[in-house]
mmCIF file of C-alpha atoms and ligand atoms in Angstrom:
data_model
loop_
_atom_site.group_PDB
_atom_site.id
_atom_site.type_symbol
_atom_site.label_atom_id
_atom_site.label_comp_id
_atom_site.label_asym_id
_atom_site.label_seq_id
_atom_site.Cartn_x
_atom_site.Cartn_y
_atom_site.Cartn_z
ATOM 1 C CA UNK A 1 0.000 0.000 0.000
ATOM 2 C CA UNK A 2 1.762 3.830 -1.209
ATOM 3 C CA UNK A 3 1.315 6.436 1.616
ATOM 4 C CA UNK A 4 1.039 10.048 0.897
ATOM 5 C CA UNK A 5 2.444 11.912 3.633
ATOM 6 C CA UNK A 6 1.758 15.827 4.012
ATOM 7 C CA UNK A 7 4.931 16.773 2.787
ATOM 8 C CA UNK A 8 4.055 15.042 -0.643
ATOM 9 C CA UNK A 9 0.571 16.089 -1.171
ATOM 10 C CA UNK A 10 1.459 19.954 -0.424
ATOM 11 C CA UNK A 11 3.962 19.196 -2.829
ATOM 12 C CA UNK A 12 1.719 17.619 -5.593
ATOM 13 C CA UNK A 13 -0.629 20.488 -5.012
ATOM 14 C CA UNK A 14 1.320 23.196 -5.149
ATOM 15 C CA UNK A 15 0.452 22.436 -9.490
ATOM 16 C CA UNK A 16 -3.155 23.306 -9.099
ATOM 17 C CA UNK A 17 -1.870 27.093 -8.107
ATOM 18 C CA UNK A 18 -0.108 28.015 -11.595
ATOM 19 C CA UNK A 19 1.327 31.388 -9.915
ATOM 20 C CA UNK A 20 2.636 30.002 -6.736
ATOM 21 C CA UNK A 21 6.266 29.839 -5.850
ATOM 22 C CA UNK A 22 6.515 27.081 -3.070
ATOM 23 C CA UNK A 23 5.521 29.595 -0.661
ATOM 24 C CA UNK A 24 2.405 28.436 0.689
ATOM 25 C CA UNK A 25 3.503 24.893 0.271
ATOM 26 C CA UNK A 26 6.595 26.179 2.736
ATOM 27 C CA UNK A 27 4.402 27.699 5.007
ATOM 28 C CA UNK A 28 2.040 24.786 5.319
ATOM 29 C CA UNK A 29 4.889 22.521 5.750
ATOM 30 C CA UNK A 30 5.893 24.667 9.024
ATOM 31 C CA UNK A 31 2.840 24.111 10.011
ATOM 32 C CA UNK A 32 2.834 20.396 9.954
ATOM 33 C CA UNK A 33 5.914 20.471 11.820
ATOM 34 C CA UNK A 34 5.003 22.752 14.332
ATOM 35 C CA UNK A 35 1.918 20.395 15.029
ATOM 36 C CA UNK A 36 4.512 17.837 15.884
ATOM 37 C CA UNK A 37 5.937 18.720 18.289
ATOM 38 C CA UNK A 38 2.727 20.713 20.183
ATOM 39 C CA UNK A 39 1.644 16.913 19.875
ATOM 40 C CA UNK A 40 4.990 15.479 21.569
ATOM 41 C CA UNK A 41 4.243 17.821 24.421
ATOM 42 C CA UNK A 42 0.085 17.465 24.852
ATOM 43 C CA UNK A 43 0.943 13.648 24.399
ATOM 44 C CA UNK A 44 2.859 13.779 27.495
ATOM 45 C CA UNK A 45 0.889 16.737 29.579
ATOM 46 C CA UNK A 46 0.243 14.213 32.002
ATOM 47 C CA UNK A 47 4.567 13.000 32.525
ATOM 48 C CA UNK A 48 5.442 15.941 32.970
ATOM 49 C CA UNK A 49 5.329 19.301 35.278
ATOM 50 C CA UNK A 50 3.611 21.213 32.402
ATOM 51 C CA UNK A 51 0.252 21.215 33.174
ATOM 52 C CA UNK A 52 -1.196 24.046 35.293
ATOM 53 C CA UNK A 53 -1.597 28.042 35.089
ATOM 54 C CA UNK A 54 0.796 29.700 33.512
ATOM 55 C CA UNK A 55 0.271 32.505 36.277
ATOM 56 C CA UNK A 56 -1.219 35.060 33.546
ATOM 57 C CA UNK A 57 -4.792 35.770 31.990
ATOM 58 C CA UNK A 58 -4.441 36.057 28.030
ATOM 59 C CA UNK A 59 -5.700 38.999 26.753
ATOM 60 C CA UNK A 60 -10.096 37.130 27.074
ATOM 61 C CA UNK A 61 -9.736 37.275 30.507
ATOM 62 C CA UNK A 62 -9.723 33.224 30.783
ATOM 63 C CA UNK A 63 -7.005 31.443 32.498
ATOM 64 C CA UNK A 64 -4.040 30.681 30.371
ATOM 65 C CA UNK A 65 -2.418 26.732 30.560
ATOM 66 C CA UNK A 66 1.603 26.404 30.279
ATOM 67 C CA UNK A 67 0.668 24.349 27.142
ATOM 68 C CA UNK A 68 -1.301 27.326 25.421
ATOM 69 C CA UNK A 69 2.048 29.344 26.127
ATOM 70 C CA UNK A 70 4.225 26.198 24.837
ATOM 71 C CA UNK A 71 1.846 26.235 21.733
ATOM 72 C CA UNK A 72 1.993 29.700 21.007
ATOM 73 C CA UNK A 73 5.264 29.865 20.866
ATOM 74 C CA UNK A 74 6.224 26.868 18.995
ATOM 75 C CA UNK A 75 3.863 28.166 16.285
ATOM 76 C CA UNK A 76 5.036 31.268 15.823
ATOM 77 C CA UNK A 77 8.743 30.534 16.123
ATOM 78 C CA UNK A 78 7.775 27.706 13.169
ATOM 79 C CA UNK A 79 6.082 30.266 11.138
ATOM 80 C CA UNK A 80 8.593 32.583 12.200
ATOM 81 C CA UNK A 81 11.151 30.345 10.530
ATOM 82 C CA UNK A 82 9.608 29.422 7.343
ATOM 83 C CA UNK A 83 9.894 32.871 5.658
ATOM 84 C CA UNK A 84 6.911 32.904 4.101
ATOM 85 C CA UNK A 85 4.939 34.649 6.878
ATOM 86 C CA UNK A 86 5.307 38.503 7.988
ATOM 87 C CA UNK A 87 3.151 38.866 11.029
ATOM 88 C CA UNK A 88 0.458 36.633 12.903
ATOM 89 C CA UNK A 89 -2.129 37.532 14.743
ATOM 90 C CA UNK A 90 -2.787 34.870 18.137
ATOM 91 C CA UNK A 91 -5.346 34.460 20.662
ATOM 92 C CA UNK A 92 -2.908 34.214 23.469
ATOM 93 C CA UNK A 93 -1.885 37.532 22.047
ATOM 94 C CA UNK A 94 -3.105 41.255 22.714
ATOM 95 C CA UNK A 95 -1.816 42.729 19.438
ATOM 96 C CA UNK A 96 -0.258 41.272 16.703
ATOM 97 C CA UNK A 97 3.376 40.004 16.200
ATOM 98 C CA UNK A 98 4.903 41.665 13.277
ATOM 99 C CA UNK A 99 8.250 40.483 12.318
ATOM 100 C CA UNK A 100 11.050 42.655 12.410
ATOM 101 C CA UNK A 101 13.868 40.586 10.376
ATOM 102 C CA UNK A 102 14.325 41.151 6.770
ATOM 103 C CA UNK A 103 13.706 37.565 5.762
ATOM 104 C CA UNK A 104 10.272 37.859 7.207
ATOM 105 C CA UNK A 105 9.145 41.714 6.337
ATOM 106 C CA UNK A 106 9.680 39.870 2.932
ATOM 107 C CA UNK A 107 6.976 36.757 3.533
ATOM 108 C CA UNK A 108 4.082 37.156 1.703
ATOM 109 C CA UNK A 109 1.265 35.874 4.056
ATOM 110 C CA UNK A 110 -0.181 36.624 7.075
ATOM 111 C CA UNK A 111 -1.640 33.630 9.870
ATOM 112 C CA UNK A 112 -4.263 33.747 12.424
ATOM 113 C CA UNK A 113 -4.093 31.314 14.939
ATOM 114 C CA UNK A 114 -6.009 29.611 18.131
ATOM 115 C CA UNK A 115 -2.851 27.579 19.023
ATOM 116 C CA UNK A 116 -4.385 25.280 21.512
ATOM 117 C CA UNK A 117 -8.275 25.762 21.776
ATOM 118 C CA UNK A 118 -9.963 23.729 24.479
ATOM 119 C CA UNK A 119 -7.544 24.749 27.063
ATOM 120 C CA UNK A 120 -10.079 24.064 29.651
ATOM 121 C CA UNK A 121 -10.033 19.955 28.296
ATOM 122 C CA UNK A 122 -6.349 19.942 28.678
ATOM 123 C CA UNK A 123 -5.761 18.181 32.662
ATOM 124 C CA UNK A 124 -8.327 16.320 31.580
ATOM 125 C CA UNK A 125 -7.051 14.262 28.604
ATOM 126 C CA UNK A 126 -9.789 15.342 26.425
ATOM 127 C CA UNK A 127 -8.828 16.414 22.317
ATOM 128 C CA UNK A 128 -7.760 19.909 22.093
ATOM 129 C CA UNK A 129 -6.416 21.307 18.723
ATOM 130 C CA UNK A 130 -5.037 24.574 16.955
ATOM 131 C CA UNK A 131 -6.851 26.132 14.722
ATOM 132 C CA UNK A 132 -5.025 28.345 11.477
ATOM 133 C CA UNK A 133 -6.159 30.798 9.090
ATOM 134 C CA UNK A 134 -3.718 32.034 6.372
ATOM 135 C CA UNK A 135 -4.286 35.047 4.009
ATOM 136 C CA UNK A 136 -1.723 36.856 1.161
ATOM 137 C CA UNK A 137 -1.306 40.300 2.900
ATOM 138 C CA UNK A 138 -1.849 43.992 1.501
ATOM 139 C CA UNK A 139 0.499 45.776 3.109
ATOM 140 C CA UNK A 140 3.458 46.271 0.986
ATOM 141 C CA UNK A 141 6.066 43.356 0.552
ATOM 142 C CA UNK A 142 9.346 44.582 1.940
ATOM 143 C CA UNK A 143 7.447 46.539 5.559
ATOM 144 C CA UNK A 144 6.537 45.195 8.368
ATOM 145 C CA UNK A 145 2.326 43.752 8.556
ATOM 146 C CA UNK A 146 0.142 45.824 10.247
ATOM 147 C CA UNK A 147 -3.611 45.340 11.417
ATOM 148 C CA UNK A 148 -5.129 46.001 7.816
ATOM 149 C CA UNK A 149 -3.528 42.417 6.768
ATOM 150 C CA UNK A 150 -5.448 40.839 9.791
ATOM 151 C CA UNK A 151 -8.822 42.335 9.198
ATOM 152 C CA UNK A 152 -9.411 41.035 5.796
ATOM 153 C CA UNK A 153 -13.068 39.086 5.168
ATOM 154 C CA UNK A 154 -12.818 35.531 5.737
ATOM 155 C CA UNK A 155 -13.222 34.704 1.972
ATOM 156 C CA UNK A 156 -10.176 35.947 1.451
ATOM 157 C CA UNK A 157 -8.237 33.267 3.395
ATOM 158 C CA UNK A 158 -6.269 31.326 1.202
ATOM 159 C CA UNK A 159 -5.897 28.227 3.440
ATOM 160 C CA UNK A 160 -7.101 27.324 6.920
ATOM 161 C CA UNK A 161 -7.450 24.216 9.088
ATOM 162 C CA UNK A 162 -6.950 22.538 11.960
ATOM 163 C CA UNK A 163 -4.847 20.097 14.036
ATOM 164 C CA UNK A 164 -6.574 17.783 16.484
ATOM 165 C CA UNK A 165 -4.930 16.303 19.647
ATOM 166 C CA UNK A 166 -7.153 13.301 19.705
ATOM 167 C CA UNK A 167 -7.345 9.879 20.080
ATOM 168 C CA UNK A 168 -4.864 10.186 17.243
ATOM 169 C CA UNK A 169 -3.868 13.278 15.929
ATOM 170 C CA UNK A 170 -4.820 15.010 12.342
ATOM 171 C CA UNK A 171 -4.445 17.997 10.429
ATOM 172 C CA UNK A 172 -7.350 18.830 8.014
ATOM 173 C CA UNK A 173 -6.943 21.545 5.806
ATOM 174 C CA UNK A 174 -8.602 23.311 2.520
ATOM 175 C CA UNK A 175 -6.815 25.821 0.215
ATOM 176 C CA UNK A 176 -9.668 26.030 -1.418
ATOM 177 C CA UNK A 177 -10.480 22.987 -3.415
ATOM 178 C CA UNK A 178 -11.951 20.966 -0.791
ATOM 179 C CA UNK A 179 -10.727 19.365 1.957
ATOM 180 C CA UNK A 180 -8.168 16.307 3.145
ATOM 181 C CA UNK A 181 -6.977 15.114 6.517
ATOM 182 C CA UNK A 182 -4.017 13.529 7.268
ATOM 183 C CA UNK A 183 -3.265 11.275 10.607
ATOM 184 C CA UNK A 184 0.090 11.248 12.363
ATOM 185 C CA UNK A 185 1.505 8.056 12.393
ATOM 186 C CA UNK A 186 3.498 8.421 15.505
ATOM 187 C CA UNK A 187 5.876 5.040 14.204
ATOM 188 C CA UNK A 188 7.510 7.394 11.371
ATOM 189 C CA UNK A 189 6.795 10.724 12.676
ATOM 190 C CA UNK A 190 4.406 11.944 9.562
ATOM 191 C CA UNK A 191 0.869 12.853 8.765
ATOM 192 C CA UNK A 192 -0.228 10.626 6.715
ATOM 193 C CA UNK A 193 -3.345 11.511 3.899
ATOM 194 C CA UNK A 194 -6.255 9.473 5.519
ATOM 195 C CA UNK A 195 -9.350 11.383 4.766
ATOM 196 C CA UNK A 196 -9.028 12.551 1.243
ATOM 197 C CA UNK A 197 -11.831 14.775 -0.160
ATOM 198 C CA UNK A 198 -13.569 15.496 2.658
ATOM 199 C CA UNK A 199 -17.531 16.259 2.409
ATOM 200 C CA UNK A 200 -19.990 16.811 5.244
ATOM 201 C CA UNK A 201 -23.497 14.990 4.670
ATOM 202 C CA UNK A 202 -26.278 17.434 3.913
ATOM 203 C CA UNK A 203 -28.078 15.954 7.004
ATOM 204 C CA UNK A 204 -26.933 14.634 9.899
ATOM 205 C CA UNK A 205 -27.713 13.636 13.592
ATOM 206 C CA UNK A 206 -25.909 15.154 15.914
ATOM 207 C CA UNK A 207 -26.531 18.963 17.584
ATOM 208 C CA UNK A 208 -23.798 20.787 19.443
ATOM 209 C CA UNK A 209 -24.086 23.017 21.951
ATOM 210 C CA UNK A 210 -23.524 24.508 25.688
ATOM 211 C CA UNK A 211 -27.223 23.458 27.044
ATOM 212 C CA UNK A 212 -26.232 24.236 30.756
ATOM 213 C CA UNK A 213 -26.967 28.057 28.916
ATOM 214 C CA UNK A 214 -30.000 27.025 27.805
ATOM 215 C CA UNK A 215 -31.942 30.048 30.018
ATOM 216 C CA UNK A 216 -29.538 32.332 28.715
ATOM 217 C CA UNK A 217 -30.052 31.612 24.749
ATOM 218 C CA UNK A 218 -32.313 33.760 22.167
ATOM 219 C CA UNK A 219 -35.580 32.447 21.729
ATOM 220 C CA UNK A 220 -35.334 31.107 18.569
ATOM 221 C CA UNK A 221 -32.186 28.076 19.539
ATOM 222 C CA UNK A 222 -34.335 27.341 22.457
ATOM 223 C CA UNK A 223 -37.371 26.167 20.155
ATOM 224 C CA UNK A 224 -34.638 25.084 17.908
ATOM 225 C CA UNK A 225 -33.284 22.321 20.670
ATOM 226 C CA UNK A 226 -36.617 21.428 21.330
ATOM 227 C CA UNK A 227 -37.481 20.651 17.427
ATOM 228 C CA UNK A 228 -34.109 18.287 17.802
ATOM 229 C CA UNK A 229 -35.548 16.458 20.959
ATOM 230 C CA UNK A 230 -38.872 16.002 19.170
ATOM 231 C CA UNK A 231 -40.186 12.467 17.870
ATOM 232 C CA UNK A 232 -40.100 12.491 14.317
ATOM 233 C CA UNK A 233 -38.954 9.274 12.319
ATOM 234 C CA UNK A 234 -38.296 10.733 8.873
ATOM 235 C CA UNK A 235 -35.816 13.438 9.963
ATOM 236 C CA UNK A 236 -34.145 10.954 12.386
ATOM 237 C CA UNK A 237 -34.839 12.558 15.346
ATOM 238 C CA UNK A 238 -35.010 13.208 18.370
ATOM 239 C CA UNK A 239 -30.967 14.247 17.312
ATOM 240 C CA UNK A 240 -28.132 13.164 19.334
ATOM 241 C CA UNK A 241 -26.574 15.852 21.711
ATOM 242 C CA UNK A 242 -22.842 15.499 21.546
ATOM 243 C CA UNK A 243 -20.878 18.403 23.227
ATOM 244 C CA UNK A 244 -16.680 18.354 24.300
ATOM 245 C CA UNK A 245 -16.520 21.851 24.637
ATOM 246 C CA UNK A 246 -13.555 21.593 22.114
ATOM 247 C CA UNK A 247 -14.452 23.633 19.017
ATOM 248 C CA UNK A 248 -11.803 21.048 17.038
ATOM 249 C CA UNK A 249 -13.221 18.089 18.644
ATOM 250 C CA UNK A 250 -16.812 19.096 18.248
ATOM 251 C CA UNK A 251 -16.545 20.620 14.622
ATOM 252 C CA UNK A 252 -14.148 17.265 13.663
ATOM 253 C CA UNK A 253 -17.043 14.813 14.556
ATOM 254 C CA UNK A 254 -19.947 16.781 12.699
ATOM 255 C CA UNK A 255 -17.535 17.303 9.725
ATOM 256 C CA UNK A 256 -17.268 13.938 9.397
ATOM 257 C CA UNK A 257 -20.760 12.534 10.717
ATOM 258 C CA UNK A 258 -22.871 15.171 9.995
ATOM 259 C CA UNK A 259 -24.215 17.773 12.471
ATOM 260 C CA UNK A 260 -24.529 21.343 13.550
ATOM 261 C CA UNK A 261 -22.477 23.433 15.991
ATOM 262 C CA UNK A 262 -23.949 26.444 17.618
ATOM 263 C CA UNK A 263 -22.435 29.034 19.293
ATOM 264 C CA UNK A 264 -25.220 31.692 19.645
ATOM 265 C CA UNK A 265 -25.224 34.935 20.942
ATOM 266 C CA UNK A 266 -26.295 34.285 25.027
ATOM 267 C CA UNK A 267 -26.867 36.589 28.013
ATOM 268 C CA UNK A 268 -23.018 36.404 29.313
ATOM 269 C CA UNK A 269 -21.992 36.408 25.223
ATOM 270 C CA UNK A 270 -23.954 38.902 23.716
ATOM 271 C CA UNK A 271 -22.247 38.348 20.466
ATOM 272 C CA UNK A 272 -21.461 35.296 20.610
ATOM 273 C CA UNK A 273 -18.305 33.654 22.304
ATOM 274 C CA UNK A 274 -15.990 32.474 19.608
ATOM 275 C CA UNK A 275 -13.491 34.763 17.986
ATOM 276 C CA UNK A 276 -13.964 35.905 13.549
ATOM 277 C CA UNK A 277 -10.259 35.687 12.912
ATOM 278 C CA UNK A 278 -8.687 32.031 14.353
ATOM 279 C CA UNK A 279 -12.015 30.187 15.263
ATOM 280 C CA UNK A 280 -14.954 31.263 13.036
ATOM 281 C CA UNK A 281 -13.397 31.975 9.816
ATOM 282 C CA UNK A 282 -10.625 28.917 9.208
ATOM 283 C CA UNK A 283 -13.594 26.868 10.345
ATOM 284 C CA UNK A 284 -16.347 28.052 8.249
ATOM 285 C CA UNK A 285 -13.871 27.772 4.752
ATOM 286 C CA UNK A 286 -13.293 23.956 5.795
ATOM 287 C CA UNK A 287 -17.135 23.719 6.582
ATOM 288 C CA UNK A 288 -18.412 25.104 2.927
ATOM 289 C CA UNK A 289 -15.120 23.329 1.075
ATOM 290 C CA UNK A 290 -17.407 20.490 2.784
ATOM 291 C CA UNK A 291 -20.100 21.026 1.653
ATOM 292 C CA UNK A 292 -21.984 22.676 4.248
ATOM 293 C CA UNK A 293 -22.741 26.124 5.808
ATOM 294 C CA UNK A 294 -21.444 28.765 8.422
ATOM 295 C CA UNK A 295 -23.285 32.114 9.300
ATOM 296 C CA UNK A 296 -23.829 34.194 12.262
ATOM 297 C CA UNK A 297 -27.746 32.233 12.739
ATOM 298 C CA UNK A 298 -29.380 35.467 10.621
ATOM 299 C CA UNK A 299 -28.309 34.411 7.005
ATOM 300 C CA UNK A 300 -25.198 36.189 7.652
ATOM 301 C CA UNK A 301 -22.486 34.029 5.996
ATOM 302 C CA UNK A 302 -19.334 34.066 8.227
ATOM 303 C CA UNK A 303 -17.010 34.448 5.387
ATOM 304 C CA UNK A 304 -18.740 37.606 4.454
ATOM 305 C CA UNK A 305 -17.874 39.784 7.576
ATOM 306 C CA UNK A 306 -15.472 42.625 7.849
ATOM 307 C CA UNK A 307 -14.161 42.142 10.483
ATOM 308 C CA UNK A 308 -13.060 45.226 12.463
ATOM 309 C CA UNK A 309 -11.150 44.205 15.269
ATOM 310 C CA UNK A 310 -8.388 41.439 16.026
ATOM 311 C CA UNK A 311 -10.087 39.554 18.947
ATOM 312 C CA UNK A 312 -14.129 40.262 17.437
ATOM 313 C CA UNK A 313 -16.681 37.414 18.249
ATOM 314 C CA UNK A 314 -19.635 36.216 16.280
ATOM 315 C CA UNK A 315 -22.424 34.097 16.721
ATOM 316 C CA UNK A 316 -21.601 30.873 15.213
ATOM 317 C CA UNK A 317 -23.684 27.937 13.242
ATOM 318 C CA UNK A 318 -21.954 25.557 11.163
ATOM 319 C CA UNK A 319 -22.227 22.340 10.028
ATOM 320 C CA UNK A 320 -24.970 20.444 7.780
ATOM 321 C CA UNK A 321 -26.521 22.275 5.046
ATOM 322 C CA UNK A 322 -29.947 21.582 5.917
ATOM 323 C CA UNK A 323 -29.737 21.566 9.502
ATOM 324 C CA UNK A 324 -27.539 25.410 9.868
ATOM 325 C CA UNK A 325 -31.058 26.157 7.271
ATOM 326 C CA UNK A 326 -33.580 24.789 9.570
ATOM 327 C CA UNK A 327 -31.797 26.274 12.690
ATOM 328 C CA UNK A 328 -31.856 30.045 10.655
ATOM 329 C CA UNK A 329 -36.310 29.004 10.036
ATOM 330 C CA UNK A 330 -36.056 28.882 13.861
ATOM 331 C CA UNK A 331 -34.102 31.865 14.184
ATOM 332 C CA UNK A 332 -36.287 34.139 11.822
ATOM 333 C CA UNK A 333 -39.469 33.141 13.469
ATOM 334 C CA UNK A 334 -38.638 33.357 17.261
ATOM 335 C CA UNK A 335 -35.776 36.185 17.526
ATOM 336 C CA UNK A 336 -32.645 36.095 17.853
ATOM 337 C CA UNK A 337 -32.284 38.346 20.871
ATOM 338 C CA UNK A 338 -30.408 36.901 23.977
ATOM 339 C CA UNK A 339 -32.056 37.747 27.043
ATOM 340 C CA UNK A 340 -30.861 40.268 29.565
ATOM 341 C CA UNK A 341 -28.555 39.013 32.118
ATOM 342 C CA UNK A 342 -30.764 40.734 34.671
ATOM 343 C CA UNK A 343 -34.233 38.913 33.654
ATOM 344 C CA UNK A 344 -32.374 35.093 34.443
ATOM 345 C CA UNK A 345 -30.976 36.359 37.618
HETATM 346 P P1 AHM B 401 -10.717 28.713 24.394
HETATM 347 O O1 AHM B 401 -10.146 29.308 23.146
HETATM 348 O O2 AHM B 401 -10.448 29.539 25.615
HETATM 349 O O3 AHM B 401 -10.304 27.293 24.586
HETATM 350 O O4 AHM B 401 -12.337 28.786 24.243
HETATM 351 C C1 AHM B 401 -12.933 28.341 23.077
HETATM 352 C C2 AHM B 401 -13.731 27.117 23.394
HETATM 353 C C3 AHM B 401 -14.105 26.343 22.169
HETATM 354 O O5 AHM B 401 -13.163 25.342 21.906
HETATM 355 C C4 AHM B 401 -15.420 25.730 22.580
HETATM 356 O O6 AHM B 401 -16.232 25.489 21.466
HETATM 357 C C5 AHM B 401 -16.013 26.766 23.483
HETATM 358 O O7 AHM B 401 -14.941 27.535 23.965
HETATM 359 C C6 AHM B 401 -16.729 26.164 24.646
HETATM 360 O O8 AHM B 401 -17.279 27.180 25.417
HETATM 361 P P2 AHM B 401 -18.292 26.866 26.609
HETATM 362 O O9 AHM B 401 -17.474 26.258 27.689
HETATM 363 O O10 AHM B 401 -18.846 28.218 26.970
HETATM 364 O O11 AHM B 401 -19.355 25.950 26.082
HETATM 365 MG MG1 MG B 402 -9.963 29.252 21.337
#
């Protein structure tokens, strides 16, 4: 049986882009070897005197893990090395990292990254991934990036993906013409191409979200949650609730099985908890490379927004075709206003 490592396929891809130069095939290779050794050091959280608080808050306000600090770093040293890449923009990060050295003012491309999402699963042993977003900048080649590269739409992106620390661990990434994982094979020390051409069923199964904020949700996800507890044999349900609280983990299963993950606006989030740059918008290119949808729950589609600031958050629905379409029916008809904090009190 021929394997087709990472390496290879970037490689043999690297045709279907007649202008490129290597450099996004260099920059995705840093990639795949940052995720190796993040992976080396979640693999052994538990050996080792890593886990634990940092001793600092990132810039959200929620505690920070020595592995999100081990992550960040490794990625943007990685990125940092390949060349390619001028500046990245992090969520462990206030403001973005704009690289001073020649080599790198040169780079063409710009990342956004969540480099280890889940942090609360971490002491836990539960999958926790990174999350990447890559776009050709607009500030001139030669200076250093500023905030205008960052704050491009997400149709723009001209790769994004994921790596998850699971069971075992993959990267799945589109550049555009769909959408292929690969799965380390810890024996050689390579991703290997396991999931090639990646599409999401139209309908699926399984619902995602936080129900503990149930009280605190707009109107129009609670009646949505009850349609997917209902009795009815011809759509398959009642659905199958299925939550990790890992956006990798969670959006990884649904890609694969079918689904929908919401993240709606709530009381505490009133809009919405996950961030545009590194979680919403490398998501919601694999998602429609898929086959399926992502929008803000209003017909909004994600990779539409502007955003206008590094660390914005939307309202998130992804997943299925039909089921991010019947969840938006639910939405249109019974609001999409999150209750005041002080009513659920
Ligand atoms: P993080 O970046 O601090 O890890 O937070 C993002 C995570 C996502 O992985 C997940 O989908 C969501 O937060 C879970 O939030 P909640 O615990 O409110 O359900
Ligand atoms: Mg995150």
């Amino acid at each position: 049986m021929t394997v087709t490592t990472l390496n290879e396929f970037i490689i043999e891809r690297q045709a279907d882009f007649p202008y490129a130069k290597g450099e996004l095939t260099r920059l995705l290779t840093h990639i795949g070897v940052a995720a190796k050794v993040v992976n080396r050091e979640v693999n052994k959280a538990g050996l080792v005197d890593i886990l634990g608080d940092a001793g600092s808050d990132n810039i959200q306000g929620e505690q920070q893990k020595k592995l999100d600090v081990y992550a960040d770093e490794k990625f943007i040293a990685s990125l940092k090395a390949s060349g390619e890449c001028c500046g990245i923009a992090s969520e462990e990060r206030k403001k973005i990292v704009s690289f001073d050295e020649e080599m790198a003012r040169n780079g063409k491309y710009i990342v956004a990254i969540d480099p280890l999402d889940g942090s609360s699963n971490i002491d836990v042993n539960v999958s926790i991934g990174t999350i990447f977003s890559i776009y050709r900048r607009i500030s001139p080649v030669g200076h250093k990036a500023g905030i205008e590269d960052f704050l491009q739409k997400g149709k723009e992106q001209v790769a994004a993906g994921y790596i998850i620390y699971g069971s075992s661990t993959m990267m799945v990434y589109t550049t555009g013409r769909g959408v292929n994982g690969f799965t380390l094979d810890p024996s050689i020390g390579e991703f290997c191409l396991s999931h090639p051409d990646i599409l999401t069923p139209h309908s699926g199964i399984i619902y995602s979200i936080n129900e503990g904020n149930y009280i605190k949700f707009p109107e129009g996800v609670k009646k949505y949650i009850k349609y997917c507890q209902e009795k009815d044999v011809p759509t398959g349900r009642p659905f199958t609730s299925r939550y990790i609280g890992s956006l990798v983990a969670d959006f990884h299963r649904n890609l694969l099985k079918g689904g929908i993950f919401i993240y709606p606006k709530t009381a505490g989030y009133p809009t919405g908890k996950l961030r545009l740059l590194y979680e919403c918008n490398p998501m919601a290119f694999v998602i429609e490379q898929a086959g399926g949808r992502a929008t803000d729950g209003r017909g909004n589609r994600i990779l539409d927004m502007k955003p206008v600031e590094l660390h914005q958050r939307s309202p998130f629905f992804l997943g299925s075709r039909n089921m991010v379409n019947k969840a938006e029916e639910f939405m249109k008809e019974f609001g999409d206003k999150e209750p005041n904090m002080d009513d659920i009190k």
